[in-house]
Amino acid sequence: MSKEIQAIRGMHDILPEQSSLWQHVEATLRGVLLAYGYREIRTPILERTELFARSIGEVTDIVEKEMYTFDDRNGDSLTLRPENTAGCVRAGIENGLLYNQVQRLWYIGPMFRHERPQKGRYRQFHQIGAEIFGLTGPDVDAEQILMSARMWRELGIDDIVELEINSLGTAEERAVYRDALTVYLQAHVTVLDEDSRRRLTSNPLRILDSKNPAMREVIAGAPGLADFLGDASRRHFEGLTTLIEAAGIRYRINPRLVRGLDYYCNTVFEWVTDQLGAQGTVCAGGRYDGLVEQLGGRPTPGVGFAMGLERLVALIEERRQSVEDGQAPHVYLISASEAAQRQGFLLAERLRDALPGVRILCHCGGGGFKNQFRKADRSGARLGLILGDEELAQGSVGIKDLRGGERQVTVPQTELAALLRARLFES
Ligand code: ATP
Ligand code: MG
């Protein structure tokens, strides 16, 4: 036997037994996005490396050490997208979607980061994200938070996620703060870890984001960005908190929340849970008014967020919520002979014509009735349809309830569609 080939470390197959839950999560989130007027955009998984370097920022974990970057056959440097805000902005500018317009866009798909794989942290993972372009007010920041809150309610996890928010102010306000923070951190340079020392000159705000417990004390003593915000930034933040309070959303202001990417301004937020260990952030986002211009478009404000689907699925599994298997067949068709199977195929085709949405699994590969019934049972189907020699001769079919105790009945094939409609879709 030749050697097995395995998946790449940190990249996972989502198997049929898990995909029903994924589909449930995706359908639920898609429904909420539609309810708020968002429309889907699909962009390529590969982009020019420069797109991410210019948007996410050179001195960030992602660009410094997490990107899958390679030269293609023409020698162009390409990168597997580590996130998709940059791709949406690129596509928006290139296709003229942004200038002087309001756009509400959402996307779903795989993202790639070369991180150390562990629970909740993978090298290929999936995000659903939403972006809104063209509006400056805190009302759209608030609306995105309300929309995400609705997503948790519909997924049944609203009681185990909490909202953290902060304001990063404007780029100018951050520059002044950055100087004050640098002075403070320089005075404590002996307690900084290696990463933080490196960032002291390049990106000191990121030090606040450090997950190293040894850094907690020095971070707690640092000056707060809130004291450096100007009037407009304060008003924006107050506008946001007023709106979400009015909607009954509970939140915590986390002054250390700076987010890992350079492009944010004013509002940043995260939804976190304590049910997933260290990887507790399920959704993160914020405002990025400068990004479109930074990527070559005309100045256009934007706000967006992305959520990690692996973490959401894990959270729902943690709950052991039962999700209907949207892929199990409704009907398993059992046939006694080759001739019956041939007729069964055609009967199944007619049923699929008559009953859109019906899921019929035709038994293939022969075998006795007993064996076929066992498979019908395992398939999760509600009903078994039985085509024996007698039924074949009479143009009838047996219907057996595989889940309840109802007696098996035999009906003319011509009445089958109406009967199945009543039993599967109208009860
Ligand atoms: P973290 O602090 O956990 O590294 P991040 O700030 O890098 O997260 P974002 O870039 O904001 O994450 O991505 C948004 C969401 O995508 C995260 O909140 C998380 O749910 C998910 N996510 C990010 N990286 C990964 C990963 N490597 N594996 C699985 N999910 C991820
Ligand atoms: Mg990260």
Coordinates of C-alpha atoms and ligand atoms in Angstrom, one line a residue:
M1 CA 0.0 0.0 0.0
S2 CA 1.3 3.5 -0.7
K3 CA 1.8 6.0 2.0
E4 CA -1.2 7.9 3.1
I5 CA -1.3 11.6 2.5
Q6 CA -2.6 13.7 5.3
A7 CA -4.1 17.2 5.6
I8 CA -1.8 20.1 6.3
R9 CA -1.4 20.8 10.0
G10 CA -4.0 23.2 11.3
M11 CA -6.3 22.6 8.4
H12 CA -9.3 20.5 8.9
D13 CA -11.9 18.6 7.0
I14 CA -15.5 19.3 8.0
L15 CA -17.1 15.9 7.8
P16 CA -20.7 15.1 6.8
E17 CA -21.7 14.5 10.4
Q18 CA -20.5 18.0 11.3
S19 CA -21.6 19.9 8.2
S20 CA -25.3 20.0 9.3
L21 CA -24.4 22.1 12.2
W22 CA -22.2 24.3 10.0
Q23 CA -25.1 24.7 7.6
H24 CA -27.4 25.6 10.4
V25 CA -25.0 28.3 11.7
E26 CA -24.4 29.7 8.2
A27 CA -28.1 29.8 7.4
T28 CA -29.0 31.5 10.6
L29 CA -26.3 34.1 10.2
R30 CA -27.2 34.7 6.5
G31 CA -30.9 35.2 7.5
V32 CA -29.9 37.9 10.0
L33 CA -27.6 39.6 7.5
L34 CA -30.4 39.7 5.0
A35 CA -32.7 41.1 7.6
Y36 CA -30.4 44.1 7.9
G37 CA -30.1 44.7 4.2
Y38 CA -26.6 43.2 3.6
R39 CA -25.7 41.6 0.3
E40 CA -23.1 39.0 -0.3
I41 CA -19.8 39.6 -2.0
R42 CA -17.4 36.9 -3.0
T43 CA -13.8 37.8 -3.6
P44 CA -10.8 35.6 -4.5
I45 CA -8.9 33.8 -1.8
L46 CA -5.6 35.0 -3.2
E47 CA -4.7 38.6 -3.3
R48 CA -1.5 40.6 -3.9
T49 CA 0.6 40.6 -0.8
E50 CA 0.8 44.3 -0.9
L51 CA -2.9 44.6 -0.2
F52 CA -2.5 43.1 3.2
A53 CA 0.8 44.8 4.0
R54 CA -0.8 48.2 3.3
S55 CA -4.1 47.6 5.1
I56 CA -3.4 45.4 8.1
G57 CA -0.1 47.1 8.8
E58 CA 3.5 46.0 8.5
V59 CA 4.0 45.7 12.3
T60 CA 1.2 43.3 13.2
D61 CA 1.2 39.7 14.1
I62 CA -0.6 38.8 10.8
V63 CA 1.8 40.6 8.4
E64 CA 4.9 39.9 10.4
K65 CA 4.5 36.2 10.9
E66 CA 1.2 34.7 10.0
M67 CA 0.7 35.1 6.3
Y68 CA 0.9 32.4 3.7
T69 CA 2.9 34.3 1.1
F70 CA 4.5 32.9 -2.0
D71 CA 5.7 34.0 -5.5
D72 CA 3.6 32.7 -8.3
R73 CA 5.0 31.6 -11.6
N74 CA 5.3 35.2 -12.8
G75 CA 7.2 36.2 -9.7
D76 CA 4.3 38.2 -8.3
S77 CA 4.1 38.0 -4.5
L78 CA 0.7 36.6 -3.6
T79 CA -0.9 35.9 -0.2
L80 CA -3.7 33.6 0.9
R81 CA -6.1 36.0 2.5
P82 CA -5.7 36.2 6.3
E83 CA -8.9 38.2 6.6
N84 CA -11.3 39.7 4.2
T85 CA -11.9 43.4 5.0
A86 CA -9.0 44.3 2.7
G87 CA -10.3 42.1 -0.1
C88 CA -13.8 43.7 0.2
V89 CA -12.3 47.2 0.1
R90 CA -10.1 46.3 -2.9
A91 CA -13.1 44.9 -4.7
G92 CA -15.3 47.8 -3.7
I93 CA -12.8 50.3 -5.1
E94 CA -12.0 48.3 -8.2
N95 CA -15.7 47.9 -9.1
G96 CA -16.9 51.3 -8.2
L97 CA -19.1 50.2 -5.3
L98 CA -17.9 52.6 -2.7
Y99 CA -17.7 56.2 -3.9
N100 CA -20.7 58.3 -2.9
Q101 CA -22.7 55.2 -2.0
V102 CA -23.8 53.3 1.0
Q103 CA -23.0 49.6 0.7
R104 CA -23.8 46.8 3.1
L105 CA -21.7 43.8 2.2
W106 CA -21.2 40.4 3.8
Y107 CA -18.9 37.5 3.0
I108 CA -18.2 34.0 4.1
G109 CA -15.2 31.8 3.5
P110 CA -11.9 30.4 4.5
M111 CA -9.0 32.5 5.8
F112 CA -5.4 31.4 6.3
R113 CA -2.9 32.3 9.0
H114 CA 0.3 30.4 9.9
E115 CA -0.3 30.4 13.7
R116 CA 0.4 27.7 16.2
P117 CA -2.5 25.3 15.9
Q118 CA -4.5 24.7 19.1
K119 CA -8.1 24.5 20.2
G120 CA -9.9 27.3 18.5
R121 CA -6.9 28.4 16.5
Y122 CA -6.3 26.9 13.1
R123 CA -4.3 27.7 10.0
Q124 CA -7.3 27.5 7.7
F125 CA -10.4 28.8 9.5
H126 CA -13.7 30.3 8.4
Q127 CA -15.2 33.7 8.9
I128 CA -18.5 35.4 8.2
G129 CA -18.0 39.1 8.1
A130 CA -20.1 42.2 7.5
E131 CA -18.9 45.6 6.2
I132 CA -20.8 48.8 5.8
F133 CA -19.4 51.7 3.7
G134 CA -20.3 55.3 3.3
L135 CA -21.7 56.3 6.8
T136 CA -19.9 58.1 9.5
G137 CA -22.3 58.2 12.4
P138 CA -22.2 56.0 15.5
D139 CA -25.7 54.7 14.6
V140 CA -24.2 52.2 12.0
D141 CA -21.6 51.1 14.6
A142 CA -24.5 50.4 16.9
E143 CA -26.5 48.7 14.2
Q144 CA -23.7 46.2 13.6
I145 CA -23.6 45.5 17.3
L146 CA -27.4 45.0 17.4
M147 CA -27.1 42.7 14.4
S148 CA -24.4 40.6 16.0
A149 CA -26.5 40.4 19.2
R150 CA -29.4 39.1 17.2
M151 CA -27.2 36.5 15.7
W152 CA -26.3 35.2 19.2
R153 CA -29.9 35.1 20.2
E154 CA -30.9 33.2 17.1
L155 CA -28.0 30.7 17.6
G156 CA -29.1 30.3 21.3
I157 CA -25.7 31.5 22.7
D158 CA -26.6 35.0 23.8
D159 CA -26.3 34.2 27.5
I160 CA -22.6 33.0 27.1
V161 CA -21.1 35.8 25.1
E162 CA -20.3 39.3 26.3
L163 CA -19.6 42.5 24.5
E164 CA -16.5 44.6 25.1
I165 CA -16.1 47.9 23.4
N166 CA -13.5 50.7 23.3
S167 CA -12.7 53.8 21.3
L168 CA -9.4 54.2 19.6
G169 CA -10.1 57.9 18.6
T170 CA -8.6 59.4 15.5
A171 CA -5.2 58.6 14.0
E172 CA -4.0 62.0 15.3
E173 CA -5.2 61.4 18.8
R174 CA -3.6 58.0 18.8
A175 CA -0.3 59.5 17.7
V176 CA -0.3 61.8 20.8
Y177 CA -1.3 58.8 23.0
R178 CA 1.4 56.7 21.4
D179 CA 4.1 59.1 22.6
A180 CA 2.7 59.1 26.1
L181 CA 2.5 55.4 26.2
T182 CA 6.0 55.0 24.8
V183 CA 7.4 57.3 27.6
Y184 CA 5.6 55.1 30.2
L185 CA 6.7 51.8 28.7
Q186 CA 10.3 53.0 28.3
A187 CA 10.3 53.7 32.0
H188 CA 9.3 50.0 32.5
V189 CA 11.4 48.5 29.8
T190 CA 13.0 46.0 32.2
V191 CA 9.7 44.2 32.7
L192 CA 8.7 44.0 29.1
D193 CA 9.0 40.7 27.2
E194 CA 10.9 40.3 24.0
D195 CA 7.9 40.9 21.7
S196 CA 6.9 44.0 23.5
R197 CA 10.4 45.5 23.5
R198 CA 10.5 45.0 19.8
R199 CA 7.1 46.8 19.5
L200 CA 8.1 49.7 21.7
T201 CA 9.4 51.7 18.8
S202 CA 7.3 50.1 16.0
N203 CA 3.8 49.7 17.4
P204 CA 3.6 50.3 21.2
L205 CA -0.3 50.1 21.2
R206 CA 0.0 46.5 20.4
I207 CA 1.8 45.9 23.7
L208 CA -1.6 46.5 25.4
D209 CA -2.9 43.6 23.4
S210 CA -0.3 41.2 24.8
K211 CA -1.6 37.9 26.0
N212 CA 1.5 37.3 28.2
P213 CA 0.3 37.2 31.9
A214 CA 3.7 38.5 33.1
M215 CA 2.9 41.8 31.3
R216 CA -0.5 42.3 33.0
E217 CA 0.7 44.6 35.7
V218 CA 2.7 46.9 33.6
I219 CA -0.2 47.1 31.1
A220 CA -2.7 47.9 33.9
G221 CA -0.6 50.8 35.0
A222 CA -0.3 52.4 31.5
P223 CA -2.0 55.6 30.6
G224 CA -5.4 55.1 29.1
L225 CA -6.3 56.1 25.6
A226 CA -9.7 57.5 26.7
D227 CA -7.9 60.5 28.3
F228 CA -6.5 61.5 24.9
L229 CA -9.7 61.5 22.9
G230 CA -11.0 64.8 21.5
D231 CA -14.6 66.0 21.6
A232 CA -15.7 64.5 18.3
S233 CA -14.3 61.1 19.3
R234 CA -16.0 61.3 22.7
R235 CA -19.3 62.2 21.1
H236 CA -19.0 59.3 18.7
F237 CA -18.4 56.9 21.5
E238 CA -21.2 58.3 23.6
G239 CA -23.6 58.2 20.6
L240 CA -22.7 54.5 20.3
T241 CA -23.2 53.6 24.0
T242 CA -26.5 55.5 24.2
L243 CA -27.9 53.6 21.3
I244 CA -26.9 50.2 22.4
E245 CA -28.0 50.9 25.9
A246 CA -31.4 51.9 24.6
A247 CA -31.6 48.6 22.8
G248 CA -30.9 46.8 26.0
I249 CA -27.4 45.5 25.1
R250 CA -25.1 44.9 28.0
Y251 CA -21.5 45.8 27.5
R252 CA -18.2 46.4 29.2
I253 CA -15.8 49.2 28.2
N254 CA -12.3 47.6 27.9
P255 CA -9.7 50.3 27.7
R256 CA -7.1 47.7 26.7
L257 CA -9.0 46.6 23.7
V258 CA -6.9 47.9 20.8
R259 CA -7.4 45.1 18.2
G260 CA -4.5 43.6 16.2
L261 CA -4.9 45.5 13.0
D262 CA -3.7 49.0 12.2
Y263 CA -6.7 50.3 10.3
Y264 CA -9.2 50.8 13.1
C265 CA -10.4 54.2 14.4
N266 CA -13.0 55.2 16.9
T267 CA -15.2 52.2 17.7
V268 CA -13.7 48.7 18.3
F269 CA -15.6 45.8 19.8
E270 CA -15.3 42.1 20.5
W271 CA -17.7 39.5 21.6
V272 CA -16.0 37.1 24.0
T273 CA -17.0 34.0 25.9
D274 CA -15.4 32.2 28.8
Q275 CA -16.5 28.8 27.5
L276 CA -13.7 28.2 25.0
G277 CA -10.6 28.6 27.0
A278 CA -7.9 30.9 25.8
Q279 CA -9.5 31.4 22.4
G280 CA -12.5 33.2 23.7
T281 CA -13.1 35.9 21.1
V282 CA -15.9 34.8 18.7
C283 CA -16.4 38.1 16.9
A284 CA -14.4 41.2 16.5
G285 CA -14.7 44.4 14.5
G286 CA -14.7 48.2 14.4
R287 CA -14.6 51.3 12.4
Y288 CA -12.0 51.9 9.7
D289 CA -12.6 55.3 8.2
G290 CA -9.1 55.7 6.7
L291 CA -8.8 52.3 5.1
V292 CA -10.4 52.9 1.7
E293 CA -8.2 55.9 1.1
Q294 CA -5.2 54.1 2.2
L295 CA -5.9 51.5 -0.4
G296 CA -6.2 54.0 -3.2
G297 CA -9.9 54.8 -3.1
R298 CA -11.6 58.1 -2.4
P299 CA -12.1 58.8 1.3
T300 CA -15.0 56.5 2.4
P301 CA -15.9 55.6 6.0
G302 CA -16.4 52.0 6.9
V303 CA -17.3 49.7 9.8
G304 CA -17.1 46.0 9.9
F305 CA -16.7 42.8 11.9
A306 CA -15.8 39.2 11.4
M307 CA -16.7 36.1 13.4
G308 CA -14.8 32.8 13.6
L309 CA -17.1 30.0 12.6
E310 CA -15.0 27.2 14.2
R311 CA -15.4 29.0 17.5
L312 CA -19.1 29.5 17.1
V313 CA -19.7 25.9 16.1
A314 CA -17.6 24.8 19.1
L315 CA -19.7 27.0 21.4
I316 CA -23.0 25.6 20.1
E317 CA -21.6 22.1 20.4
E318 CA -20.6 22.9 24.0
R319 CA -24.3 23.6 24.5
R320 CA -25.2 20.3 23.0
Q321 CA -28.1 22.0 21.3
S322 CA -29.8 19.6 19.0
V323 CA -29.9 20.8 15.5
E324 CA -32.1 19.2 13.0
D325 CA -30.0 17.1 10.5
G326 CA -30.9 19.1 7.4
Q327 CA -29.2 16.5 5.3
A328 CA -30.8 13.2 6.4
P329 CA -33.1 11.8 3.7
H330 CA -36.9 12.1 4.3
V331 CA -37.4 8.9 2.4
Y332 CA -35.3 5.7 1.9
L333 CA -36.4 3.6 -1.0
I334 CA -36.0 -0.1 -0.7
S335 CA -36.4 -2.4 -3.7
A336 CA -36.7 -6.2 -3.8
S337 CA -35.0 -6.8 -7.2
E338 CA -33.1 -5.2 -10.0
A339 CA -36.4 -4.7 -11.9
A340 CA -37.9 -3.0 -8.8
Q341 CA -34.8 -0.9 -8.4
R342 CA -35.1 0.3 -12.0
Q343 CA -38.7 1.3 -11.4
G344 CA -37.8 2.8 -8.1
F345 CA -35.3 5.2 -9.7
L346 CA -38.0 6.5 -12.0
L347 CA -40.6 6.7 -9.2
A348 CA -38.0 8.7 -7.1
E349 CA -37.5 11.1 -10.1
R350 CA -41.2 11.7 -10.3
L351 CA -41.4 12.4 -6.6
R352 CA -38.5 14.9 -6.8
D353 CA -40.4 16.6 -9.6
A354 CA -43.6 16.7 -7.7
L355 CA -42.2 17.6 -4.2
P356 CA -39.4 20.2 -4.5
G357 CA -37.2 19.9 -1.4
V358 CA -37.8 16.2 -0.8
R359 CA -34.7 14.2 0.0
I360 CA -34.9 10.6 -1.3
L361 CA -32.2 8.1 -0.9
C362 CA -32.5 5.1 -3.3
H363 CA -30.9 2.0 -2.0
C364 CA -28.2 0.8 -4.4
G365 CA -26.0 -2.3 -4.4
G366 CA -28.7 -5.0 -3.8
G367 CA -29.0 -7.1 -0.6
G368 CA -31.9 -8.5 1.2
F369 CA -34.8 -6.6 2.7
K370 CA -33.5 -7.0 6.3
N371 CA -30.2 -5.5 5.3
Q372 CA -31.9 -2.7 3.4
F373 CA -34.1 -1.9 6.3
R374 CA -31.1 -1.6 8.6
K375 CA -29.5 0.9 6.2
A376 CA -32.8 2.8 6.0
D377 CA -32.9 3.0 9.7
R378 CA -29.3 4.3 10.0
S379 CA -29.8 6.8 7.2
G380 CA -32.1 8.8 9.6
A381 CA -35.0 8.7 7.1
R382 CA -38.5 9.1 8.4
L383 CA -40.2 6.9 5.9
G384 CA -39.2 3.8 4.1
L385 CA -40.8 3.2 0.6
I386 CA -40.9 -0.5 -0.3
L387 CA -41.1 -1.8 -3.8
G388 CA -41.4 -5.6 -3.6
D389 CA -42.4 -7.9 -6.5
E390 CA -46.0 -7.7 -5.6
E391 CA -46.0 -3.8 -5.5
L392 CA -44.2 -3.9 -8.8
A393 CA -46.8 -6.0 -10.4
Q394 CA -49.7 -3.8 -9.0
G395 CA -48.1 -0.4 -9.5
S396 CA -48.3 0.2 -5.8
V397 CA -45.7 1.0 -3.1
G398 CA -45.4 0.2 0.6
I399 CA -44.9 3.1 3.1
K400 CA -43.3 2.3 6.4
D401 CA -42.9 4.7 9.3
L402 CA -39.3 4.2 10.4
R403 CA -39.5 6.4 13.4
G404 CA -43.0 5.9 14.9
G405 CA -45.2 2.9 15.4
E406 CA -47.6 3.5 12.5
R407 CA -48.7 0.5 10.6
Q408 CA -47.2 -0.2 7.1
V409 CA -49.7 0.7 4.3
T410 CA -49.7 0.0 0.6
V411 CA -50.9 2.7 -1.8
P412 CA -51.1 3.2 -5.5
Q413 CA -47.9 4.8 -6.9
T414 CA -50.1 7.5 -8.4
E415 CA -51.2 8.7 -5.0
L416 CA -47.8 8.6 -3.4
A417 CA -46.7 12.2 -4.0
A418 CA -49.9 13.6 -2.4
L419 CA -49.5 11.3 0.6
L420 CA -45.8 12.1 1.1
R421 CA -46.6 15.8 0.8
A422 CA -49.1 15.5 3.6
R423 CA -46.9 13.4 5.8
L424 CA -43.6 15.2 5.3
F425 CA -44.4 18.8 4.7
E426 CA -47.9 19.4 6.1
S427 CA -47.7 17.9 9.6
Ligands
ATP1 P1 -7.1 36.3 18.3 O1 -6.9 37.4 19.3 O2 -7.9 35.1 18.8 O3 -5.9 35.9 17.6 P2 -7.7 38.1 16.1 O4 -7.8 39.4 16.7 O5 -6.4 37.7 15.4 O6 -8.1 36.9 17.1 P3 -9.5 38.8 14.0 O7 -8.4 39.0 13.0 O8 -10.2 39.9 14.6 O9 -8.9 37.8 15.1 O10 -10.6 37.7 13.4 C1 -11.9 37.7 13.8 C2 -12.3 36.4 14.4 O11 -11.9 35.3 13.6 C3 -11.7 36.1 15.8 O12 -12.4 36.7 16.8 C4 -11.8 34.6 15.8 O13 -13.2 34.2 16.2 C5 -11.6 34.2 14.4 N1 -10.2 33.8 14.2 C6 -9.1 34.6 14.1 N2 -8.0 33.8 13.9 C7 -8.4 32.5 14.0 C8 -7.7 31.3 13.9 N3 -6.4 31.2 13.6 N4 -8.4 30.1 14.0 C9 -9.8 30.2 14.2 N5 -10.5 31.3 14.3 C10 -9.8 32.5 14.2
MG2 MG -4.7 36.5 15.9

